[in-house]
Amino acid sequence: MTGHHAAAYVDPLTLAWVGRHLERGERVVRTEALHGGITAEMRRLTIGTAGGATRDLVLRSFVDPLPASRAQDWLNRETDALNLLGGTGVPAPGLVAADPTAAHCAYPSLLMTHVAGRTVLDDEGVETRVPLLARQLVAIHALRPAVRPREYETLTTAGTVVVPKGADAAAWAAAIDVIRGPAPPGEGRFLHRDFQPGNVLFDIPPARPAAARITGVVDWAVASWGPADLDVAHCSTVLALLHGPTWGLRFTEAYQEAGGVLAAAPGERLYWQVRDGLACSEEVRAVARPWREAGRTELTTRAVEERLDAYLTALMDASV
């Protein structure tokens, strides 16, 4: 089994588990690989109904080797987040079933409803999408769950940063010094924690691109509780790498224009912006690969490193 068919393959054990969560008379009639994920394999499952119609579900499975506790934690977080988001107005998938410990599936898995729309990573139309992303993130941060998700984590340290070859050494050294200090205190918010264009679905009418709208926000595996700056900084970094540093800087403005509230002190905002940029330095290769698979072939690892350097340098220059 090779190529497309291999990518779409779902093992019989997992298919049997899916079948137990379908309505009477339903069955899986087609499987399709969904691209763009880094840590998990995504499959769209077309379900044939008893009446002859079809509907789609999405299967998320952690196939690549990683600690079982990590996969279980991510799927438990996503399960909790999807349960929380139902009825909130945030366009997220609905939870169907979860098997975080692979008790019934070949791999830790989660089954959810399919959300219409598509990810859009092209430069064209970014000026329309950035305000939409900002407004959607403000809406997420406005949620006040009765049970808070786990506190945020930041794993990057001054010692784990990977300075790209040819980068502005002075700017990177100054940025690393910024994160040597303690994290600024901040008011907690419900965080997606990986809010960025690759996890947002759009409907964009071909004849009216300015009428674009967001139809879904996916991948809630690291939903957390922490300062809004964390989510804003992450989306800013990704926009800078996808579309250029200017759009990374612009997103912070768009978030505030949409009513979002960030840390009051510029130095505190800089801390989170820099921390996320430095964190990205450790995984540039992994970040760039799905973008190239999605058609952005010019975004080689080296090209993304250069954009990261330009963005980080711009942040440090603006702070002087």
PDB file of N, CA and C in Angstrom, residues 255-315:
ATOM      1  N   TYR A 255      -5.566  42.615  17.099  1.00  0.00           N
ATOM      2  CA  TYR A 255      -6.192  42.026  18.291  1.00  0.00           C
ATOM      3  C   TYR A 255      -6.715  43.124  19.216  1.00  0.00           C
ATOM      4  N   GLN A 256      -5.919  44.149  19.420  1.00  0.00           N
ATOM      5  CA  GLN A 256      -6.349  45.245  20.292  1.00  0.00           C
ATOM      6  C   GLN A 256      -7.468  46.053  19.649  1.00  0.00           C
ATOM      7  N   GLU A 257      -7.417  46.237  18.338  1.00  0.00           N
ATOM      8  CA  GLU A 257      -8.492  46.940  17.636  1.00  0.00           C
ATOM      9  C   GLU A 257      -9.811  46.180  17.739  1.00  0.00           C
ATOM     10  N   ALA A 258      -9.720  44.848  17.876  1.00  0.00           N
ATOM     11  CA  ALA A 258     -10.919  44.022  17.991  1.00  0.00           C
ATOM     12  C   ALA A 258     -11.447  43.968  19.417  1.00  0.00           C
ATOM     13  N   GLY A 259     -10.800  44.680  20.328  1.00  0.00           N
ATOM     14  CA  GLY A 259     -11.261  44.717  21.713  1.00  0.00           C
ATOM     15  C   GLY A 259     -10.471  43.855  22.666  1.00  0.00           C
ATOM     16  N   GLY A 260      -9.430  43.187  22.174  1.00  0.00           N
ATOM     17  CA  GLY A 260      -8.610  42.355  23.035  1.00  0.00           C
ATOM     18  C   GLY A 260      -7.716  43.189  23.934  1.00  0.00           C
ATOM     19  N   VAL A 261      -7.451  42.670  25.124  1.00  0.00           N
ATOM     20  CA  VAL A 261      -6.631  43.385  26.102  1.00  0.00           C
ATOM     21  C   VAL A 261      -5.359  42.593  26.358  1.00  0.00           C
ATOM     22  N   LEU A 262      -4.223  43.245  26.171  1.00  0.00           N
ATOM     23  CA  LEU A 262      -2.917  42.635  26.402  1.00  0.00           C
ATOM     24  C   LEU A 262      -2.276  43.254  27.639  1.00  0.00           C
ATOM     25  N   ALA A 263      -1.104  42.761  27.988  1.00  0.00           N
ATOM     26  CA  ALA A 263      -0.373  43.319  29.126  1.00  0.00           C
ATOM     27  C   ALA A 263      -0.201  44.818  28.936  1.00  0.00           C
ATOM     28  N   ALA A 264      -0.331  45.568  30.016  1.00  0.00           N
ATOM     29  CA  ALA A 264      -0.289  47.030  29.922  1.00  0.00           C
ATOM     30  C   ALA A 264       1.111  47.531  29.611  1.00  0.00           C
ATOM     31  N   ALA A 265       2.141  46.912  30.177  1.00  0.00           N
ATOM     32  CA  ALA A 265       3.516  47.391  30.010  1.00  0.00           C
ATOM     33  C   ALA A 265       4.122  46.837  28.730  1.00  0.00           C
ATOM     34  N   PRO A 266       4.738  47.688  27.902  1.00  0.00           N
ATOM     35  CA  PRO A 266       5.380  47.214  26.665  1.00  0.00           C
ATOM     36  C   PRO A 266       6.393  46.102  26.915  1.00  0.00           C
ATOM     37  N   GLY A 267       7.129  46.200  28.024  1.00  0.00           N
ATOM     38  CA  GLY A 267       8.117  45.179  28.328  1.00  0.00           C
ATOM     39  C   GLY A 267       7.498  43.820  28.575  1.00  0.00           C
ATOM     40  N   GLU A 268       6.306  43.802  29.157  1.00  0.00           N
ATOM     41  CA  GLU A 268       5.617  42.537  29.399  1.00  0.00           C
ATOM     42  C   GLU A 268       5.117  41.928  28.086  1.00  0.00           C
ATOM     43  N   ARG A 269       4.596  42.776  27.199  1.00  0.00           N
ATOM     44  CA  ARG A 269       4.168  42.270  25.889  1.00  0.00           C
ATOM     45  C   ARG A 269       5.368  41.734  25.115  1.00  0.00           C
ATOM     46  N   LEU A 270       6.487  42.437  25.209  1.00  0.00           N
ATOM     47  CA  LEU A 270       7.697  42.004  24.506  1.00  0.00           C
ATOM     48  C   LEU A 270       8.141  40.631  25.010  1.00  0.00           C
ATOM     49  N   TYR A 271       8.037  40.414  26.309  1.00  0.00           N
ATOM     50  CA  TYR A 271       8.456  39.130  26.879  1.00  0.00           C
ATOM     51  C   TYR A 271       7.760  37.978  26.169  1.00  0.00           C
ATOM     52  N   TRP A 272       6.428  38.063  26.010  1.00  0.00           N
ATOM     53  CA  TRP A 272       5.690  36.956  25.396  1.00  0.00           C
ATOM     54  C   TRP A 272       5.967  36.865  23.894  1.00  0.00           C
ATOM     55  N   GLN A 273       6.090  38.019  23.228  1.00  0.00           N
ATOM     56  CA  GLN A 273       6.396  37.997  21.799  1.00  0.00           C
ATOM     57  C   GLN A 273       7.738  37.322  21.536  1.00  0.00           C
ATOM     58  N   VAL A 274       8.722  37.709  22.313  1.00  0.00           N
ATOM     59  CA  VAL A 274      10.059  37.166  22.136  1.00  0.00           C
ATOM     60  C   VAL A 274      10.100  35.682  22.504  1.00  0.00           C
ATOM     61  N   ARG A 275       9.443  35.341  23.603  1.00  0.00           N
ATOM     62  CA  ARG A 275       9.459  33.944  24.033  1.00  0.00           C
ATOM     63  C   ARG A 275       8.895  33.029  22.959  1.00  0.00           C
ATOM     64  N   ASP A 276       7.806  33.446  22.318  1.00  0.00           N
ATOM     65  CA  ASP A 276       7.228  32.571  21.293  1.00  0.00           C
ATOM     66  C   ASP A 276       8.132  32.485  20.077  1.00  0.00           C
ATOM     67  N   GLY A 277       8.722  33.604  19.678  1.00  0.00           N
ATOM     68  CA  GLY A 277       9.645  33.555  18.554  1.00  0.00           C
ATOM     69  C   GLY A 277      10.830  32.646  18.819  1.00  0.00           C
ATOM     70  N   LEU A 278      11.376  32.745  20.016  1.00  0.00           N
ATOM     71  CA  LEU A 278      12.510  31.901  20.378  1.00  0.00           C
ATOM     72  C   LEU A 278      12.103  30.433  20.452  1.00  0.00           C
ATOM     73  N   ALA A 279      10.890  30.164  20.932  1.00  0.00           N
ATOM     74  CA  ALA A 279      10.409  28.779  20.975  1.00  0.00           C
ATOM     75  C   ALA A 279      10.323  28.191  19.580  1.00  0.00           C
ATOM     76  N   CYS A 280       9.922  29.009  18.622  1.00  0.00           N
ATOM     77  CA  CYS A 280       9.797  28.536  17.243  1.00  0.00           C
ATOM     78  C   CYS A 280      11.153  28.162  16.661  1.00  0.00           C
ATOM     79  N   SER A 281      12.222  28.772  17.171  1.00  0.00           N
ATOM     80  CA  SER A 281      13.554  28.483  16.646  1.00  0.00           C
ATOM     81  C   SER A 281      13.920  27.021  16.816  1.00  0.00           C
ATOM     82  N   GLU A 282      13.297  26.350  17.775  1.00  0.00           N
ATOM     83  CA  GLU A 282      13.621  24.962  18.061  1.00  0.00           C
ATOM     84  C   GLU A 282      12.912  23.984  17.128  1.00  0.00           C
ATOM     85  N   GLU A 283      11.934  24.451  16.363  1.00  0.00           N
ATOM     86  CA  GLU A 283      11.143  23.527  15.547  1.00  0.00           C
ATOM     87  C   GLU A 283      10.841  24.073  14.160  1.00  0.00           C
ATOM     88  N   VAL A 284      11.749  24.878  13.621  1.00  0.00           N
ATOM     89  CA  VAL A 284      11.523  25.481  12.303  1.00  0.00           C
ATOM     90  C   VAL A 284      11.304  24.414  11.240  1.00  0.00           C
ATOM     91  N   ARG A 285      12.107  23.376  11.258  1.00  0.00           N
ATOM     92  CA  ARG A 285      11.983  22.330  10.238  1.00  0.00           C
ATOM     93  C   ARG A 285      10.602  21.685  10.281  1.00  0.00           C
ATOM     94  N   ALA A 286      10.127  21.368  11.488  1.00  0.00           N
ATOM     95  CA  ALA A 286       8.816  20.722  11.633  1.00  0.00           C
ATOM     96  C   ALA A 286       7.697  21.660  11.229  1.00  0.00           C
ATOM     97  N   VAL A 287       7.851  22.957  11.494  1.00  0.00           N
ATOM     98  CA  VAL A 287       6.819  23.933  11.147  1.00  0.00           C
ATOM     99  C   VAL A 287       6.745  24.132   9.636  1.00  0.00           C
ATOM    100  N   ALA A 288       7.907  24.182   8.973  1.00  0.00           N
ATOM    101  CA  ALA A 288       7.942  24.495   7.551  1.00  0.00           C
ATOM    102  C   ALA A 288       7.440  23.345   6.680  1.00  0.00           C
ATOM    103  N   ARG A 289       7.619  22.112   7.115  1.00  0.00           N
ATOM    104  CA  ARG A 289       7.274  20.974   6.272  1.00  0.00           C
ATOM    105  C   ARG A 289       5.805  20.957   5.855  1.00  0.00           C
ATOM    106  N   PRO A 290       4.836  21.049   6.780  1.00  0.00           N
ATOM    107  CA  PRO A 290       3.430  21.017   6.324  1.00  0.00           C
ATOM    108  C   PRO A 290       3.055  22.211   5.461  1.00  0.00           C
ATOM    109  N   TRP A 291       3.722  23.341   5.635  1.00  0.00           N
ATOM    110  CA  TRP A 291       3.431  24.483   4.770  1.00  0.00           C
ATOM    111  C   TRP A 291       3.842  24.183   3.334  1.00  0.00           C
ATOM    112  N   ARG A 292       4.994  23.549   3.162  1.00  0.00           N
ATOM    113  CA  ARG A 292       5.412  23.185   1.801  1.00  0.00           C
ATOM    114  C   ARG A 292       4.475  22.140   1.207  1.00  0.00           C
ATOM    115  N   GLU A 293       4.043  21.182   2.052  1.00  0.00           N
ATOM    116  CA  GLU A 293       3.107  20.164   1.574  1.00  0.00           C
ATOM    117  C   GLU A 293       1.782  20.795   1.146  1.00  0.00           C
ATOM    118  N   ALA A 294       1.443  21.934   1.752  1.00  0.00           N
ATOM    119  CA  ALA A 294       0.192  22.629   1.414  1.00  0.00           C
ATOM    120  C   ALA A 294       0.342  23.551   0.208  1.00  0.00           C
ATOM    121  N   GLY A 295       1.533  23.595  -0.379  1.00  0.00           N
ATOM    122  CA  GLY A 295       1.734  24.388  -1.592  1.00  0.00           C
ATOM    123  C   GLY A 295       2.679  25.559  -1.463  1.00  0.00           C
ATOM    124  N   ARG A 296       3.090  25.907  -0.233  1.00  0.00           N
ATOM    125  CA  ARG A 296       4.025  27.014  -0.059  1.00  0.00           C
ATOM    126  C   ARG A 296       5.456  26.492  -0.196  1.00  0.00           C
ATOM    127  N   THR A 297       5.789  26.043  -1.405  1.00  0.00           N
ATOM    128  CA  THR A 297       7.069  25.373  -1.639  1.00  0.00           C
ATOM    129  C   THR A 297       8.270  26.280  -1.425  1.00  0.00           C
ATOM    130  N   GLU A 298       8.044  27.600  -1.478  1.00  0.00           N
ATOM    131  CA  GLU A 298       9.162  28.530  -1.274  1.00  0.00           C
ATOM    132  C   GLU A 298       9.574  28.630   0.186  1.00  0.00           C
ATOM    133  N   LEU A 299       8.746  28.111   1.083  1.00  0.00           N
ATOM    134  CA  LEU A 299       9.041  28.221   2.512  1.00  0.00           C
ATOM    135  C   LEU A 299       9.924  27.060   2.964  1.00  0.00           C
ATOM    136  N   THR A 300      11.149  27.065   2.469  1.00  0.00           N
ATOM    137  CA  THR A 300      12.135  26.091   2.907  1.00  0.00           C
ATOM    138  C   THR A 300      12.509  26.378   4.362  1.00  0.00           C
ATOM    139  N   THR A 301      13.178  25.427   4.973  1.00  0.00           N
ATOM    140  CA  THR A 301      13.614  25.640   6.353  1.00  0.00           C
ATOM    141  C   THR A 301      14.470  26.895   6.442  1.00  0.00           C
ATOM    142  N   ARG A 302      15.334  27.087   5.481  1.00  0.00           N
ATOM    143  CA  ARG A 302      16.211  28.257   5.499  1.00  0.00           C
ATOM    144  C   ARG A 302      15.407  29.544   5.340  1.00  0.00           C
ATOM    145  N   ALA A 303      14.429  29.548   4.440  1.00  0.00           N
ATOM    146  CA  ALA A 303      13.619  30.747   4.229  1.00  0.00           C
ATOM    147  C   ALA A 303      12.845  31.111   5.495  1.00  0.00           C
ATOM    148  N   VAL A 304      12.332  30.113   6.187  1.00  0.00           N
ATOM    149  CA  VAL A 304      11.588  30.375   7.421  1.00  0.00           C
ATOM    150  C   VAL A 304      12.526  30.870   8.517  1.00  0.00           C
ATOM    151  N   GLU A 305      13.734  30.329   8.577  1.00  0.00           N
ATOM    152  CA  GLU A 305      14.717  30.815   9.550  1.00  0.00           C
ATOM    153  C   GLU A 305      15.027  32.287   9.315  1.00  0.00           C
ATOM    154  N   GLU A 306      15.141  32.678   8.057  1.00  0.00           N
ATOM    155  CA  GLU A 306      15.446  34.076   7.730  1.00  0.00           C
ATOM    156  C   GLU A 306      14.293  34.983   8.142  1.00  0.00           C
ATOM    157  N   ARG A 307      13.068  34.522   7.938  1.00  0.00           N
ATOM    158  CA  ARG A 307      11.918  35.333   8.359  1.00  0.00           C
ATOM    159  C   ARG A 307      11.840  35.432   9.880  1.00  0.00           C
ATOM    160  N   LEU A 308      12.173  34.345  10.558  1.00  0.00           N
ATOM    161  CA  LEU A 308      12.165  34.373  12.016  1.00  0.00           C
ATOM    162  C   LEU A 308      13.205  35.364  12.530  1.00  0.00           C
ATOM    163  N   ASP A 309      14.372  35.362  11.909  1.00  0.00           N
ATOM    164  CA  ASP A 309      15.418  36.305  12.303  1.00  0.00           C
ATOM    165  C   ASP A 309      14.957  37.742  12.076  1.00  0.00           C
ATOM    166  N   ALA A 310      14.340  38.000  10.922  1.00  0.00           N
ATOM    167  CA  ALA A 310      13.866  39.354  10.620  1.00  0.00           C
ATOM    168  C   ALA A 310      12.781  39.791  11.597  1.00  0.00           C
ATOM    169  N   TYR A 311      11.890  38.873  11.967  1.00  0.00           N
ATOM    170  CA  TYR A 311      10.799  39.200  12.891  1.00  0.00           C
ATOM    171  C   TYR A 311      11.348  39.475  14.286  1.00  0.00           C
ATOM    172  N   LEU A 312      12.226  38.625  14.756  1.00  0.00           N
ATOM    173  CA  LEU A 312      12.784  38.811  16.095  1.00  0.00           C
ATOM    174  C   LEU A 312      13.595  40.106  16.171  1.00  0.00           C
ATOM    175  N   THR A 313      14.333  40.378  15.107  1.00  0.00           N
ATOM    176  CA  THR A 313      15.112  41.620  15.063  1.00  0.00           C
ATOM    177  C   THR A 313      14.191  42.838  15.081  1.00  0.00           C
ATOM    178  N   ALA A 314      13.079  42.760  14.348  1.00  0.00           N
ATOM    179  CA  ALA A 314      12.123  43.870  14.333  1.00  0.00           C
ATOM    180  C   ALA A 314      11.516  44.087  15.710  1.00  0.00           C
ATOM    181  N   LEU A 315      11.216  43.007  16.422  1.00  0.00           N
ATOM    182  CA  LEU A 315      10.682  43.136  17.782  1.00  0.00           C
ATOM    183  C   LEU A 315      11.680  43.843  18.699  1.00  0.00           C
TER     184      LEU A 315
END
